[in-house]
Short mmCIF file of C-alpha atoms in Angstrom, two decimals:
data_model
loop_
_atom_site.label_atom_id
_atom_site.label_comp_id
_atom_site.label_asym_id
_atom_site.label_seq_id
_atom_site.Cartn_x
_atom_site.Cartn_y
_atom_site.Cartn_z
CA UNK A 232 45.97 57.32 70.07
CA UNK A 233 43.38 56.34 67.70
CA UNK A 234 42.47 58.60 65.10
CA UNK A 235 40.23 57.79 61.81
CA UNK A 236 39.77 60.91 59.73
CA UNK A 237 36.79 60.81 56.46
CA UNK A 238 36.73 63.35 53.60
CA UNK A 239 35.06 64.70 53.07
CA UNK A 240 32.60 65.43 55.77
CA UNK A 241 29.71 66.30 53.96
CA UNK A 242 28.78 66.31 50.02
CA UNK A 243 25.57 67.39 47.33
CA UNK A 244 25.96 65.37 44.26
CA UNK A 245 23.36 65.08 40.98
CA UNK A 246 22.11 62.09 40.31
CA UNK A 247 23.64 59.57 38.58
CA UNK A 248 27.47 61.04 39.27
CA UNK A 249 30.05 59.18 41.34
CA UNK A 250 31.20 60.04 44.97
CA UNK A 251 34.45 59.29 46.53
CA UNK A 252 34.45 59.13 50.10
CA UNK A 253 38.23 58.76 52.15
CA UNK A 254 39.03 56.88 55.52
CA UNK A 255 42.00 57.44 56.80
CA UNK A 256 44.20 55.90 60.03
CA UNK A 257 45.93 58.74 61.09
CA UNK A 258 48.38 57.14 63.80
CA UNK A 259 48.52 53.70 63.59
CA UNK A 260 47.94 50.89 60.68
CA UNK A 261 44.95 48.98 60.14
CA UNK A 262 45.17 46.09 57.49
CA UNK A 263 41.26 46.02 58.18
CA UNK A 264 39.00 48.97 57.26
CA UNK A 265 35.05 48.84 57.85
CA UNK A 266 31.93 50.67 55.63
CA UNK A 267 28.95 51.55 57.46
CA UNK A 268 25.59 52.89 56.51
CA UNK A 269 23.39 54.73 58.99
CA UNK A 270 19.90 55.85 58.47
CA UNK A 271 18.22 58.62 60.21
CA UNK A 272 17.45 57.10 63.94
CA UNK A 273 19.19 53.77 62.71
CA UNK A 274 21.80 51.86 63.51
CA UNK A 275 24.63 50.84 61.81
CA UNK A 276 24.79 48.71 58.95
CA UNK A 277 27.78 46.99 57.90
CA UNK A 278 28.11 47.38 54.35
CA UNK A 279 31.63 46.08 53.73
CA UNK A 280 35.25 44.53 54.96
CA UNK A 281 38.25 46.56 52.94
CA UNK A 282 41.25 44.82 53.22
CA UNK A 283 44.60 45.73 52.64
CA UNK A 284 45.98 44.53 49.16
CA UNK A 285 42.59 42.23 48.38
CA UNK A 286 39.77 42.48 47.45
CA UNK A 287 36.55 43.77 49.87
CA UNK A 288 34.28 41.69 51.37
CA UNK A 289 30.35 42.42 51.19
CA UNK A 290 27.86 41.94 53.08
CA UNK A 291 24.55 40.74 51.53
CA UNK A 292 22.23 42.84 49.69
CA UNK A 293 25.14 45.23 49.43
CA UNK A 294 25.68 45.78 45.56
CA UNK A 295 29.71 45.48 45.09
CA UNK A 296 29.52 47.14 41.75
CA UNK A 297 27.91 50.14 42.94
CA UNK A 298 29.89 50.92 46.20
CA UNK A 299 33.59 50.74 45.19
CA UNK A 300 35.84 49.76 47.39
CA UNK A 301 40.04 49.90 47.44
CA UNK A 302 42.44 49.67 50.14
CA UNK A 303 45.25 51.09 48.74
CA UNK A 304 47.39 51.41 51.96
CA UNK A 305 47.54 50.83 55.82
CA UNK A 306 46.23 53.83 56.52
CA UNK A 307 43.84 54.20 53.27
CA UNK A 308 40.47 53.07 52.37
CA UNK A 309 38.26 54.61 49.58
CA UNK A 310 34.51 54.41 49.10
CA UNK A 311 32.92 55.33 45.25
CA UNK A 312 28.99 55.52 45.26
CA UNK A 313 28.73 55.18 41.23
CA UNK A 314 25.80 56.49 39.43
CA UNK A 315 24.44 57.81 43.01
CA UNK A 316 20.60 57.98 43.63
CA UNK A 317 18.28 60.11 46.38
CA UNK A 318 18.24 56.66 47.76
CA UNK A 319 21.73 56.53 48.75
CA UNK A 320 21.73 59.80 50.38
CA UNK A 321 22.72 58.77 53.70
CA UNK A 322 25.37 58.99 56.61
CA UNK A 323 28.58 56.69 55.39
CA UNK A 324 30.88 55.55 58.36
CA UNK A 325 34.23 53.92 58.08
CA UNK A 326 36.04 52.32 60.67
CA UNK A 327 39.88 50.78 60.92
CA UNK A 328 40.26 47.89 63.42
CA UNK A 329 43.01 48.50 65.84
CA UNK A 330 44.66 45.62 66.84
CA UNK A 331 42.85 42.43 66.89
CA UNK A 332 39.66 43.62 68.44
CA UNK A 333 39.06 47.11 68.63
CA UNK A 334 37.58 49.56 65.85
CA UNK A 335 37.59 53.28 65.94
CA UNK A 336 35.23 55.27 63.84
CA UNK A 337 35.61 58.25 61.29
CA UNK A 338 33.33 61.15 62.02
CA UNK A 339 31.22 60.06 59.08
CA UNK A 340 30.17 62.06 55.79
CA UNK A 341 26.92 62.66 55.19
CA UNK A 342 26.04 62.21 51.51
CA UNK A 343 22.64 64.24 49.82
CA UNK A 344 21.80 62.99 46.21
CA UNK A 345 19.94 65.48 44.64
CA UNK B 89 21.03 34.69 62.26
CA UNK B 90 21.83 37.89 64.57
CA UNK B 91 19.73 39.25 66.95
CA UNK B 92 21.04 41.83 69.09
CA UNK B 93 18.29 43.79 71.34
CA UNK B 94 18.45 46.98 73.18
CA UNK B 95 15.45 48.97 74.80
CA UNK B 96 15.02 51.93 72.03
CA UNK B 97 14.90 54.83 74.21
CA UNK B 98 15.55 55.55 78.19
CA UNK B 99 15.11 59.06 80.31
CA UNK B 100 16.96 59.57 83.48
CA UNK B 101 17.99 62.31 85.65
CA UNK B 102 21.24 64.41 86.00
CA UNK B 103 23.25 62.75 88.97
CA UNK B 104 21.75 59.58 88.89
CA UNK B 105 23.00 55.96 87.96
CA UNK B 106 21.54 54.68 84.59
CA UNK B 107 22.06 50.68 83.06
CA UNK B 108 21.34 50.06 79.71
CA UNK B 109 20.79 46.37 79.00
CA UNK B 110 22.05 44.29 76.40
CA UNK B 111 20.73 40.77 74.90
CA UNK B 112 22.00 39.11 72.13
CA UNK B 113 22.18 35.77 70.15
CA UNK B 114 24.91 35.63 67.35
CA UNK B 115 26.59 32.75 65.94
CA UNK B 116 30.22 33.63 66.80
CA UNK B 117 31.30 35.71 69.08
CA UNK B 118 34.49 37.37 70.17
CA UNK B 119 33.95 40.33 72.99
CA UNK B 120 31.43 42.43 73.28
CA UNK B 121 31.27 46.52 72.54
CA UNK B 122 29.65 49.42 74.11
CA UNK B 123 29.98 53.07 72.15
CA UNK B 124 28.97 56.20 72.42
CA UNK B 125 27.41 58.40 69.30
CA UNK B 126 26.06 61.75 69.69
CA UNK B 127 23.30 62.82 66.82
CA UNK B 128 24.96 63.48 63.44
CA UNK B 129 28.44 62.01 65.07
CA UNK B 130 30.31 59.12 64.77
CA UNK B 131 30.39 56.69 67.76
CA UNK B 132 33.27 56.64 69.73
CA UNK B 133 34.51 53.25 72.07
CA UNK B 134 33.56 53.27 75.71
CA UNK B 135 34.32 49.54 76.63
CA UNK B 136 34.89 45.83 75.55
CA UNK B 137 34.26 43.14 77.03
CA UNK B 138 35.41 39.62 76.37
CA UNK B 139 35.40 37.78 79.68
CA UNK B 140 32.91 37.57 82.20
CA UNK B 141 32.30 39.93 85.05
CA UNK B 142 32.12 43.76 85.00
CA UNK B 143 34.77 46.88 84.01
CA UNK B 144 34.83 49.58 85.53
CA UNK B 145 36.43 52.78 83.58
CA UNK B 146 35.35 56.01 85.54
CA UNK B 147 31.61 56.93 85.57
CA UNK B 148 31.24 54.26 83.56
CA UNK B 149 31.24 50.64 83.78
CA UNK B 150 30.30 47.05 81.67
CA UNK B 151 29.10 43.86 82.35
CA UNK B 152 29.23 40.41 80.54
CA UNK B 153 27.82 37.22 80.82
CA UNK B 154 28.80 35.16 78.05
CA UNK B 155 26.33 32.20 79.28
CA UNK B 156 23.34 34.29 79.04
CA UNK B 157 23.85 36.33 76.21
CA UNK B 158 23.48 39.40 78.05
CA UNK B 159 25.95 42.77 78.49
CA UNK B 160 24.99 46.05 80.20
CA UNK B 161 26.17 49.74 80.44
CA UNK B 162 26.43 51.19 83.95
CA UNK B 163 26.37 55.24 83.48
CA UNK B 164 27.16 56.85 86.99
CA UNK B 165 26.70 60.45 88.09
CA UNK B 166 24.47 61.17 84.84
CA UNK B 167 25.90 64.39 83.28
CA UNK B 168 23.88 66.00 80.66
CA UNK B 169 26.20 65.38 78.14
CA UNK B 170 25.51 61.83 78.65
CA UNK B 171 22.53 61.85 76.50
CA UNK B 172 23.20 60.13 73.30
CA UNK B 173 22.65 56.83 71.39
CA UNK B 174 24.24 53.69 73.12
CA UNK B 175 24.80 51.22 70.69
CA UNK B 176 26.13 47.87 71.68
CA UNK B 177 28.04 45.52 69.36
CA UNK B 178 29.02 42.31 68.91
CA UNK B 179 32.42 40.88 67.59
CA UNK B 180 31.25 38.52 65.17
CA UNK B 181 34.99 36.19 65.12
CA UNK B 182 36.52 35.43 62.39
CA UNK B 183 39.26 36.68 60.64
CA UNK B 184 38.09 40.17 60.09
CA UNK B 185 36.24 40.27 63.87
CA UNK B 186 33.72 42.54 62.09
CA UNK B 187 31.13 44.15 64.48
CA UNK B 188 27.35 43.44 64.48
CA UNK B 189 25.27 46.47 66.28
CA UNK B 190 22.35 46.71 68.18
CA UNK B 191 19.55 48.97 67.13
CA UNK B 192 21.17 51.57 70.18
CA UNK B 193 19.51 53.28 73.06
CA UNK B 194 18.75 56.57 73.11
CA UNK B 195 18.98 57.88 76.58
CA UNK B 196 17.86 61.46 77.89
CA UNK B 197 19.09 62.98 80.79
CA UNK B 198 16.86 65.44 82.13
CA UNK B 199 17.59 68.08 84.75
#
């Protein structure tokens, strides 16, 4: 199999307070985890690469001091939204690349800053 | 730069065969991705495709030709749980392989 698993699924935070967001590989390793973004009737955008004992890569316009990222293990990848806005409410996806090709998604958690 | 384009929205009918097109100009590319996502859901992998020609899993099947830049999704014997976003994806090489998506197709399958 290929299971991803987020936590938590859905959140309300304040404004200006910090939200950690967990990705998980359930049954297999991934050294490479994935961060989406997905507005309403969007698409995905990638917002960054976690990799397994380095640092993340970004992709532009994607503020790496703001969205926190650590790969702690094979199977664990970690997403802080520091000093959230309404602006960042939004649906947050991970991913973990199976193999050398294939990624399988978390079922997302759907963030509402208040 | 990336350009990866899907028609936005299709309707079709239950029983009948659907094919979402895919176009795309990237610079790298290793395979090419079809997935599935359901409103408020993740996506979930239907097919890759890194060599030419089609592949056929079940009702449905995908097609690649690297040489024109162009992938589709066959969807056979249309069920209404079929209707969903269709998002298509390219592997962008490298050493990460990360995944650059098409704006998706949402398709309706109507009685």
């Amino acid at each position: 199999g290929a299971v991803v698993s987020q936590h938590p699924s859905r959140v309300i935070c304040k404004s200006g307070t910090s939200v950690k967001i967990e990705c998980r590989s359930l049954d297999f390793q991934a050294t490479t985890m994935f961060w989406y973004r997905q507005f309403p009737k969007q698409s995905l955008m990638l917002m960054a690469t976690s990799n397994e004992g380095s640092k993340a890569t970004y992709e532009q316009g994607v503020e790496k001091d703001k969205f926190l990222i650590n790969h702690a293990s094979l199977t664990l990848s970690t997403l802080t939204v520091t000093s959230a806005h309404p602006e960042d409410s939004s649906f947050y996806i991970c991913s973990a690349r199976k193999g050398a090709e294939t990624q399988y998604f978390g079922p997302g958690t759907r963030l509402l800053v208040l | 730069g990336q350009n990866i384009d899907q028609p936005t929205e299709m309707t079709a009918t239950e029983g009948a065969i659907v094919q979402i097109n895919c176009t795309y100009q990237t610079s790298g590319f290793n395979g090419l991705f079809w997935y599935q996502q359901h409103a408020g859901e993740a996506p979930t992998f239907l097919s890759y495709n890194v060599l030419d020609g089609l592949e056929e899993k079940g009702r449905f099947s995908s097609f690649l030709s690297r040489s024109k830049g162009y992938s589709y999704l066959l969807l056979k014997e249309l069920q209404m749980k079929d209707s969903a976003s269709y998002l298509c994806a390219v592997g962008h090489g490298g050493a990460t392989n990360k995944l650059i998506f098409g704006t998706g197709t949402l398709l309706a399958v109507q009685p």
